Amino acid sequence: MASPAVDLHLHSTASDGRLGPAALVRHAAACGVRHLALTDHDTVAGVAAASDAARECGLGFVPGVELSAAWRGRAIHILGLAVDPQAPALGAAVERLASLREERADRIADRLDAAGAPGQAARRAIEAEGALPTRTHFARALVELGAARDLAEAFDRFLRQGRPGYVPTAWPEAEDVTGWIIAAGGVAVIAHPLRYTLSAGARRELGHAFRAAGGMGIEIATGGASAAQVAEATSLAVRTGLDGSVGSDFHDPAFAWNQPGRLAKLPASIRPVWNHPAFPRDFGATA
Ligand code: AMP
Ligand code: MN
Ligand code: MN
Ligand code: MN
């Protein structure tokens, strides 16, 4: 565990994080983070409040987003870092992704009901929260409604692929998503590359295709990654010519193993994505 200074993958209540954007920034600061990005799923609704809080705390901040995409029919996540949240290309993307998420949430609710779980009740509770709905919201609601003991069980019984509440979704193609991020002035980064069920060969093909589409980086240090996983992601970055990013994927202060800044250091052989000119010049510099 080293360098808690940079964390470029964090969620707020604008998507499935537990802390509001300003509280998230203060929590990250208390955890030792000095430079961060807010990266909610398919929304930049929290960026303005996070940016204000970061300024108050004296932290380096870039707007970000974690966009849902499809590659070879699989859902993958692409981070847009240092994007312009006002850019029309990004506005159109998040609008489209938001309607996909709202439609999907309706179908998840129906399917859960059909499976004897309280789907519509969960949907109503989620709607009352006002966030852009994710499966995490359903998992939490199912726990609250007594249909599962914890998040892991809710995913395992109802929400993961192959379970009754899983709804395959036609996310936009990774190549298009990458283009939208670039059009919004941002740096596109493959999130948690080892989490997808792909062979090592397919993972490299993903990296090459992403690079060819203008993608710049790949997450190397992610929350809870082992040394072996960091090494594997490092070799993937080297072989595909991608720069490296670091991000905890923090959602919840109750999960001690997944706190902001709890990350391995980027290996010295890897160029940090935050050296890209889209980032402020002093971003990531040690104080
Ligand atoms: P969605 O993008 O709506 O499909 O939801 C994906 C989110 O669900 C991820 O970003 C994680 O936060 C969460 N998630 C996925 N699988 C699990 C799991 N097994 N346990 C807890 N959270 C999960
Ligand atoms: Mn999430
Ligand atoms: Mn993700
Ligand atoms: Mn995430």
mmCIF file of C-alpha atoms and ligand atoms in Angstrom:
data_model
loop_
_atom_site.group_PDB
_atom_site.id
_atom_site.type_symbol
_atom_site.label_atom_id
_atom_site.label_comp_id
_atom_site.label_asym_id
_atom_site.label_seq_id
_atom_site.Cartn_x
_atom_site.Cartn_y
_atom_site.Cartn_z
ATOM 1 C CA MET A 1 0.000 0.000 0.000
ATOM 2 C CA ALA A 2 1.690 3.188 -1.037
ATOM 3 C CA SER A 3 0.878 6.527 -2.588
ATOM 4 C CA PRO A 4 -2.635 7.407 -1.446
ATOM 5 C CA ALA A 5 -2.293 10.667 -3.350
ATOM 6 C CA VAL A 6 -4.154 9.955 -6.597
ATOM 7 C CA ASP A 7 -7.550 8.260 -7.018
ATOM 8 C CA LEU A 8 -9.305 8.531 -10.371
ATOM 9 C CA HIS A 9 -12.304 6.264 -9.828
ATOM 10 C CA LEU A 10 -14.860 7.242 -7.179
ATOM 11 C CA HIS A 11 -18.671 7.099 -6.978
ATOM 12 C CA SER A 12 -21.135 9.482 -5.307
ATOM 13 C CA THR A 13 -24.896 9.460 -4.713
ATOM 14 C CA ALA A 14 -25.318 10.775 -8.269
ATOM 15 C CA SER A 15 -24.942 7.077 -9.144
ATOM 16 C CA ASP A 16 -24.381 4.168 -6.757
ATOM 17 C CA GLY A 17 -22.035 5.713 -4.198
ATOM 18 C CA ARG A 18 -23.133 6.204 -0.588
ATOM 19 C CA LEU A 19 -21.747 9.722 -0.081
ATOM 20 C CA GLY A 20 -22.930 12.916 -1.726
ATOM 21 C CA PRO A 21 -20.336 14.494 -4.050
ATOM 22 C CA ALA A 22 -19.091 17.058 -1.508
ATOM 23 C CA ALA A 23 -19.007 14.530 1.355
ATOM 24 C CA LEU A 24 -17.171 12.095 -0.915
ATOM 25 C CA VAL A 25 -14.466 14.660 -1.655
ATOM 26 C CA ARG A 26 -14.048 15.428 2.054
ATOM 27 C CA HIS A 27 -13.890 11.702 2.840
ATOM 28 C CA ALA A 28 -11.251 11.172 0.139
ATOM 29 C CA ALA A 29 -9.229 14.070 1.573
ATOM 30 C CA ALA A 30 -9.439 12.524 5.048
ATOM 31 C CA CYS A 31 -8.146 9.260 3.534
ATOM 32 C CA GLY A 32 -5.061 11.081 2.208
ATOM 33 C CA VAL A 33 -6.140 11.549 -1.401
ATOM 34 C CA ARG A 34 -4.737 14.757 -2.930
ATOM 35 C CA HIS A 35 -5.826 14.438 -6.572
ATOM 36 C CA LEU A 36 -9.080 12.871 -7.684
ATOM 37 C CA ALA A 37 -11.785 12.408 -10.290
ATOM 38 C CA LEU A 38 -15.480 11.808 -9.665
ATOM 39 C CA THR A 39 -16.579 8.992 -11.989
ATOM 40 C CA ASP A 40 -20.246 8.174 -11.533
ATOM 41 C CA HIS A 41 -21.932 5.634 -13.802
ATOM 42 C CA ASP A 42 -23.255 7.401 -16.913
ATOM 43 C CA THR A 43 -23.807 10.776 -15.228
ATOM 44 C CA VAL A 44 -21.902 13.964 -14.466
ATOM 45 C CA ALA A 45 -24.635 15.282 -12.153
ATOM 46 C CA GLY A 46 -22.283 15.274 -9.133
ATOM 47 C CA VAL A 47 -19.323 16.951 -10.802
ATOM 48 C CA ALA A 48 -20.105 20.597 -9.995
ATOM 49 C CA ALA A 49 -20.591 19.961 -6.265
ATOM 50 C CA ALA A 50 -17.494 17.732 -6.121
ATOM 51 C CA SER A 51 -15.427 20.347 -7.924
ATOM 52 C CA ASP A 52 -16.488 23.064 -5.452
ATOM 53 C CA ALA A 53 -15.678 20.821 -2.485
ATOM 54 C CA ALA A 54 -12.292 19.906 -3.971
ATOM 55 C CA ARG A 55 -11.437 23.596 -4.341
ATOM 56 C CA GLU A 56 -12.409 24.204 -0.699
ATOM 57 C CA CYS A 57 -10.234 21.280 0.434
ATOM 58 C CA GLY A 58 -7.306 22.312 -1.795
ATOM 59 C CA LEU A 59 -7.411 19.058 -3.780
ATOM 60 C CA GLY A 60 -6.617 18.537 -7.447
ATOM 61 C CA PHE A 61 -9.825 17.626 -9.245
ATOM 62 C CA VAL A 62 -10.896 16.603 -12.738
ATOM 63 C CA PRO A 63 -14.472 15.889 -13.846
ATOM 64 C CA GLY A 64 -15.014 12.281 -14.816
ATOM 65 C CA VAL A 65 -17.595 9.692 -15.727
ATOM 66 C CA GLU A 66 -17.748 5.885 -15.970
ATOM 67 C CA LEU A 67 -19.589 5.091 -19.183
ATOM 68 C CA SER A 68 -21.275 1.747 -19.886
ATOM 69 C CA ALA A 69 -20.268 0.256 -23.223
ATOM 70 C CA ALA A 70 -20.425 -2.954 -25.213
ATOM 71 C CA TRP A 71 -17.447 -4.784 -26.657
ATOM 72 C CA ARG A 72 -18.067 -8.042 -28.521
ATOM 73 C CA GLY A 73 -21.468 -8.189 -26.874
ATOM 74 C CA ARG A 74 -20.103 -7.823 -23.328
ATOM 75 C CA ALA A 75 -20.675 -4.913 -20.967
ATOM 76 C CA ILE A 76 -17.479 -3.047 -20.178
ATOM 77 C CA HIS A 77 -16.828 0.244 -18.395
ATOM 78 C CA ILE A 78 -14.862 3.108 -19.907
ATOM 79 C CA LEU A 79 -13.766 6.029 -17.756
ATOM 80 C CA GLY A 80 -13.802 9.496 -19.246
ATOM 81 C CA LEU A 81 -11.310 11.553 -17.248
ATOM 82 C CA ALA A 82 -10.812 15.313 -17.410
ATOM 83 C CA VAL A 83 -13.879 15.602 -19.626
ATOM 84 C CA ASP A 84 -15.748 18.843 -20.176
ATOM 85 C CA PRO A 85 -19.054 18.035 -18.447
ATOM 86 C CA GLN A 86 -20.804 20.630 -20.643
ATOM 87 C CA ALA A 87 -19.585 19.200 -23.955
ATOM 88 C CA PRO A 88 -22.479 18.408 -26.329
ATOM 89 C CA ALA A 89 -20.991 14.988 -27.232
ATOM 90 C CA LEU A 90 -20.976 14.004 -23.574
ATOM 91 C CA GLY A 91 -24.432 15.475 -22.981
ATOM 92 C CA ALA A 92 -25.875 13.348 -25.783
ATOM 93 C CA ALA A 93 -24.069 10.252 -24.469
ATOM 94 C CA VAL A 94 -25.271 10.554 -20.895
ATOM 95 C CA GLU A 95 -28.797 11.326 -22.065
ATOM 96 C CA ARG A 96 -28.872 8.136 -24.113
ATOM 97 C CA LEU A 97 -27.292 6.069 -21.351
ATOM 98 C CA ALA A 98 -29.687 7.497 -18.762
ATOM 99 C CA SER A 99 -32.710 6.440 -20.773
ATOM 100 C CA LEU A 100 -31.201 2.966 -21.262
ATOM 101 C CA ARG A 101 -30.746 2.769 -17.486
ATOM 102 C CA GLU A 102 -34.296 3.942 -16.697
ATOM 103 C CA GLU A 103 -35.789 1.445 -19.185
ATOM 104 C CA ARG A 104 -33.583 -1.311 -17.861
ATOM 105 C CA ALA A 105 -34.631 -0.526 -14.288
ATOM 106 C CA ASP A 106 -38.294 -0.961 -15.270
ATOM 107 C CA ARG A 107 -37.507 -4.339 -16.819
ATOM 108 C CA ILE A 108 -35.407 -5.434 -13.839
ATOM 109 C CA ALA A 109 -38.371 -4.592 -11.583
ATOM 110 C CA ASP A 110 -40.747 -6.645 -13.748
ATOM 111 C CA ARG A 111 -38.398 -9.596 -13.868
ATOM 112 C CA LEU A 112 -37.812 -9.544 -10.124
ATOM 113 C CA ASP A 113 -41.562 -9.491 -9.518
ATOM 114 C CA ALA A 114 -41.985 -12.454 -11.858
ATOM 115 C CA ALA A 115 -39.334 -14.278 -9.810
ATOM 116 C CA GLY A 116 -41.216 -13.582 -6.566
ATOM 117 C CA ALA A 117 -38.910 -10.803 -5.365
ATOM 118 C CA PRO A 118 -40.167 -7.284 -4.546
ATOM 119 C CA GLY A 119 -39.103 -5.655 -7.831
ATOM 120 C CA GLN A 120 -41.654 -2.859 -8.108
ATOM 121 C CA ALA A 121 -41.254 -1.989 -4.439
ATOM 122 C CA ALA A 122 -37.502 -1.763 -4.988
ATOM 123 C CA ARG A 123 -38.016 0.374 -8.098
ATOM 124 C CA ARG A 124 -40.190 2.827 -6.161
ATOM 125 C CA ALA A 125 -37.615 3.104 -3.361
ATOM 126 C CA ILE A 126 -34.882 3.741 -5.934
ATOM 127 C CA GLU A 127 -36.939 6.370 -7.732
ATOM 128 C CA ALA A 128 -37.426 8.230 -4.458
ATOM 129 C CA GLU A 129 -33.620 8.508 -4.128
ATOM 130 C CA GLY A 130 -33.319 10.350 -7.416
ATOM 131 C CA ALA A 131 -30.014 8.816 -8.546
ATOM 132 C CA LEU A 132 -29.465 7.296 -11.955
ATOM 133 C CA PRO A 133 -30.446 3.676 -11.227
ATOM 134 C CA THR A 134 -27.863 0.879 -11.200
ATOM 135 C CA ARG A 135 -28.008 -2.756 -10.153
ATOM 136 C CA THR A 136 -26.348 -1.656 -6.902
ATOM 137 C CA HIS A 137 -29.514 0.316 -6.086
ATOM 138 C CA PHE A 138 -31.619 -2.792 -6.667
ATOM 139 C CA ALA A 139 -29.270 -4.867 -4.532
ATOM 140 C CA ARG A 140 -29.532 -2.399 -1.636
ATOM 141 C CA ALA A 141 -33.312 -2.135 -1.981
ATOM 142 C CA LEU A 142 -33.665 -5.932 -1.997
ATOM 143 C CA VAL A 143 -31.640 -6.074 1.226
ATOM 144 C CA GLU A 144 -33.803 -3.352 2.813
ATOM 145 C CA LEU A 145 -36.953 -5.213 1.751
ATOM 146 C CA GLY A 146 -35.662 -8.409 3.319
ATOM 147 C CA ALA A 147 -35.227 -10.327 0.056
ATOM 148 C CA ALA A 148 -31.466 -10.747 0.539
ATOM 149 C CA ARG A 149 -29.114 -10.638 3.520
ATOM 150 C CA ASP A 150 -26.470 -8.447 1.908
ATOM 151 C CA LEU A 151 -25.326 -6.976 -1.384
ATOM 152 C CA ALA A 152 -23.331 -10.036 -2.349
ATOM 153 C CA GLU A 153 -26.349 -12.293 -1.874
ATOM 154 C CA ALA A 154 -28.635 -9.894 -3.760
ATOM 155 C CA PHE A 155 -26.276 -9.967 -6.760
ATOM 156 C CA ASP A 156 -25.760 -13.670 -6.478
ATOM 157 C CA ARG A 157 -29.407 -14.630 -6.254
ATOM 158 C CA PHE A 158 -31.053 -11.961 -8.395
ATOM 159 C CA LEU A 159 -28.859 -9.550 -10.302
ATOM 160 C CA ARG A 160 -25.782 -11.124 -11.803
ATOM 161 C CA GLN A 161 -25.743 -12.512 -15.291
ATOM 162 C CA GLY A 162 -27.872 -15.639 -15.509
ATOM 163 C CA ARG A 163 -30.108 -14.629 -12.578
ATOM 164 C CA PRO A 164 -33.775 -13.624 -12.902
ATOM 165 C CA GLY A 165 -33.231 -9.882 -12.469
ATOM 166 C CA TYR A 166 -30.432 -9.673 -15.026
ATOM 167 C CA VAL A 167 -31.466 -7.697 -18.085
ATOM 168 C CA PRO A 168 -29.080 -7.727 -21.040
ATOM 169 C CA THR A 169 -28.716 -4.141 -22.188
ATOM 170 C CA ALA A 170 -27.708 -2.757 -25.582
ATOM 171 C CA TRP A 171 -25.012 -0.390 -24.306
ATOM 172 C CA PRO A 172 -23.383 1.680 -27.065
ATOM 173 C CA GLU A 173 -20.287 0.249 -28.728
ATOM 174 C CA ALA A 174 -16.971 0.843 -26.951
ATOM 175 C CA GLU A 175 -15.535 2.513 -30.029
ATOM 176 C CA ASP A 176 -18.344 5.107 -30.058
ATOM 177 C CA VAL A 177 -18.142 5.667 -26.302
ATOM 178 C CA THR A 178 -14.397 6.259 -26.602
ATOM 179 C CA GLY A 179 -15.041 8.780 -29.379
ATOM 180 C CA TRP A 180 -17.554 10.697 -27.262
ATOM 181 C CA ILE A 181 -15.067 10.989 -24.405
ATOM 182 C CA ILE A 182 -12.419 12.317 -26.759
ATOM 183 C CA ALA A 183 -14.952 14.724 -28.311
ATOM 184 C CA ALA A 184 -15.595 15.999 -24.776
ATOM 185 C CA GLY A 185 -11.883 16.788 -24.422
ATOM 186 C CA GLY A 186 -11.281 13.868 -22.070
ATOM 187 C CA VAL A 187 -8.969 10.900 -21.700
ATOM 188 C CA ALA A 188 -10.582 7.468 -22.181
ATOM 189 C CA VAL A 189 -9.463 4.695 -19.810
ATOM 190 C CA ILE A 190 -10.565 1.049 -19.617
ATOM 191 C CA ALA A 191 -11.912 0.520 -16.086
ATOM 192 C CA HIS A 192 -10.958 -2.581 -14.033
ATOM 193 C CA PRO A 193 -9.727 -4.589 -17.073
ATOM 194 C CA LEU A 194 -9.378 -7.863 -15.185
ATOM 195 C CA ARG A 195 -13.019 -7.902 -14.073
ATOM 196 C CA TYR A 196 -14.394 -8.878 -17.486
ATOM 197 C CA THR A 197 -14.809 -12.540 -18.327
ATOM 198 C CA LEU A 198 -12.369 -12.487 -21.238
ATOM 199 C CA SER A 199 -9.423 -14.729 -22.034
ATOM 200 C CA ALA A 200 -5.984 -13.118 -21.776
ATOM 201 C CA GLY A 201 -5.872 -13.012 -25.578
ATOM 202 C CA ALA A 202 -9.265 -11.308 -25.874
ATOM 203 C CA ARG A 203 -8.229 -8.821 -23.192
ATOM 204 C CA ARG A 204 -5.234 -7.839 -25.306
ATOM 205 C CA GLU A 205 -7.473 -7.537 -28.360
ATOM 206 C CA LEU A 206 -9.728 -5.247 -26.343
ATOM 207 C CA GLY A 207 -6.679 -3.150 -25.399
ATOM 208 C CA HIS A 208 -5.506 -2.913 -29.015
ATOM 209 C CA ALA A 209 -8.993 -2.071 -30.347
ATOM 210 C CA PHE A 210 -9.411 0.547 -27.628
ATOM 211 C CA ARG A 211 -6.038 2.099 -28.467
ATOM 212 C CA ALA A 212 -6.950 2.141 -32.157
ATOM 213 C CA ALA A 213 -10.192 3.976 -31.286
ATOM 214 C CA GLY A 214 -8.195 6.688 -29.482
ATOM 215 C CA GLY A 215 -8.308 5.250 -25.946
ATOM 216 C CA MET A 216 -5.313 6.327 -23.891
ATOM 217 C CA GLY A 217 -5.205 4.364 -20.689
ATOM 218 C CA ILE A 218 -6.090 1.352 -18.619
ATOM 219 C CA GLU A 219 -6.583 0.969 -14.876
ATOM 220 C CA ILE A 220 -3.619 -0.772 -13.321
ATOM 221 C CA ALA A 221 -4.125 -0.301 -9.607
ATOM 222 C CA THR A 222 -7.754 -0.840 -8.579
ATOM 223 C CA GLY A 223 -9.309 -1.187 -5.126
ATOM 224 C CA GLY A 224 -8.455 -4.506 -3.527
ATOM 225 C CA ALA A 225 -6.169 -5.669 -6.375
ATOM 226 C CA SER A 226 -3.447 -8.180 -5.455
ATOM 227 C CA ALA A 227 0.195 -7.709 -6.480
ATOM 228 C CA ALA A 228 -0.327 -10.405 -9.120
ATOM 229 C CA GLN A 229 -3.312 -8.531 -10.553
ATOM 230 C CA VAL A 230 -1.358 -5.271 -10.671
ATOM 231 C CA ALA A 231 1.424 -7.126 -12.499
ATOM 232 C CA GLU A 232 -1.046 -8.625 -14.970
ATOM 233 C CA ALA A 233 -2.662 -5.260 -15.714
ATOM 234 C CA THR A 234 0.799 -3.708 -16.056
ATOM 235 C CA SER A 235 1.806 -6.258 -18.655
ATOM 236 C CA LEU A 236 -1.485 -5.661 -20.481
ATOM 237 C CA ALA A 237 -0.750 -1.909 -20.559
ATOM 238 C CA VAL A 238 2.779 -2.474 -21.854
ATOM 239 C CA ARG A 239 1.657 -4.899 -24.562
ATOM 240 C CA THR A 240 -1.170 -2.679 -25.787
ATOM 241 C CA GLY A 241 0.640 0.660 -25.523
ATOM 242 C CA LEU A 242 -1.764 2.154 -22.988
ATOM 243 C CA ASP A 243 -0.906 4.539 -20.152
ATOM 244 C CA GLY A 244 -1.799 3.577 -16.593
ATOM 245 C CA SER A 245 -4.491 4.839 -14.237
ATOM 246 C CA VAL A 246 -5.188 4.227 -10.556
ATOM 247 C CA GLY A 247 -8.664 4.161 -9.004
ATOM 248 C CA SER A 248 -10.266 2.583 -5.967
ATOM 249 C CA ASP A 249 -13.822 2.293 -7.409
ATOM 250 C CA PHE A 250 -14.938 3.499 -3.980
ATOM 251 C CA HIS A 251 -18.675 3.309 -3.286
ATOM 252 C CA ASP A 252 -19.256 2.993 0.445
ATOM 253 C CA PRO A 253 -17.379 4.113 3.591
ATOM 254 C CA ALA A 254 -18.600 0.922 5.322
ATOM 255 C CA PHE A 255 -16.367 -1.252 3.109
ATOM 256 C CA ALA A 256 -12.992 -0.875 4.825
ATOM 257 C CA TRP A 257 -11.115 -2.782 2.110
ATOM 258 C CA ASN A 258 -12.248 -0.366 -0.570
ATOM 259 C CA GLN A 259 -11.522 3.154 0.635
ATOM 260 C CA PRO A 260 -10.385 6.140 -1.456
ATOM 261 C CA GLY A 261 -6.660 6.055 -2.129
ATOM 262 C CA ARG A 262 -6.187 2.473 -0.882
ATOM 263 C CA LEU A 263 -4.244 1.540 -3.965
ATOM 264 C CA ALA A 264 -0.986 0.075 -5.126
ATOM 265 C CA LYS A 265 1.468 2.495 -6.691
ATOM 266 C CA LEU A 266 1.681 2.811 -10.450
ATOM 267 C CA PRO A 267 4.830 0.921 -11.537
ATOM 268 C CA ALA A 268 7.648 3.292 -12.536
ATOM 269 C CA SER A 269 7.718 1.747 -16.027
ATOM 270 C CA ILE A 270 4.169 2.962 -16.748
ATOM 271 C CA ARG A 271 3.286 6.453 -17.898
ATOM 272 C CA PRO A 272 0.509 7.933 -15.720
ATOM 273 C CA VAL A 273 -2.638 8.974 -17.644
ATOM 274 C CA TRP A 274 -2.673 12.207 -15.675
ATOM 275 C CA ASN A 275 0.419 13.367 -17.614
ATOM 276 C CA HIS A 276 -1.956 13.819 -20.552
ATOM 277 C CA PRO A 277 -2.431 17.516 -21.447
ATOM 278 C CA ALA A 278 -6.185 17.293 -20.670
ATOM 279 C CA PHE A 279 -5.195 17.257 -16.971
ATOM 280 C CA PRO A 280 -4.018 20.356 -15.083
ATOM 281 C CA ARG A 281 -0.248 20.550 -15.247
ATOM 282 C CA ASP A 282 0.370 20.005 -11.519
ATOM 283 C CA PHE A 283 -2.142 17.139 -11.265
ATOM 284 C CA GLY A 284 -0.670 14.139 -9.457
ATOM 285 C CA ALA A 285 2.454 16.011 -8.348
ATOM 286 C CA THR A 286 3.486 15.124 -4.804
ATOM 287 C CA ALA A 287 3.108 18.039 -2.450
HETATM 288 P P1 AMP B 1 -24.844 -1.692 -13.473
HETATM 289 O O1 AMP B 1 -23.862 -0.759 -14.142
HETATM 290 O O2 AMP B 1 -26.162 -1.047 -13.191
HETATM 291 O O3 AMP B 1 -24.968 -2.991 -14.176
HETATM 292 O O4 AMP B 1 -24.257 -1.991 -12.050
HETATM 293 C C1 AMP B 1 -22.922 -2.304 -11.943
HETATM 294 C C2 AMP B 1 -22.465 -1.978 -10.528
HETATM 295 O O5 AMP B 1 -22.936 -2.973 -9.656
HETATM 296 C C3 AMP B 1 -20.964 -2.019 -10.412
HETATM 297 O O6 AMP B 1 -20.401 -0.768 -10.711
HETATM 298 C C4 AMP B 1 -20.762 -2.357 -8.973
HETATM 299 O O7 AMP B 1 -20.821 -1.178 -8.202
HETATM 300 C C5 AMP B 1 -21.972 -3.191 -8.633
HETATM 301 N N1 AMP B 1 -21.736 -4.643 -8.587
HETATM 302 C C6 AMP B 1 -21.655 -5.498 -9.623
HETATM 303 N N2 AMP B 1 -21.494 -6.757 -9.197
HETATM 304 C C7 AMP B 1 -21.461 -6.704 -7.845
HETATM 305 C C8 AMP B 1 -21.336 -7.667 -6.794
HETATM 306 N N3 AMP B 1 -21.202 -8.970 -7.048
HETATM 307 N N4 AMP B 1 -21.360 -7.217 -5.515
HETATM 308 C C9 AMP B 1 -21.513 -5.914 -5.230
HETATM 309 N N5 AMP B 1 -21.645 -4.962 -6.173
HETATM 310 C C10 AMP B 1 -21.616 -5.344 -7.451
HETATM 311 MN MN MN B 2 -20.860 0.920 -9.207
HETATM 312 MN MN MN B 3 -17.221 -0.337 -13.215
HETATM 313 MN MN MN B 4 -16.925 2.213 -10.833
#
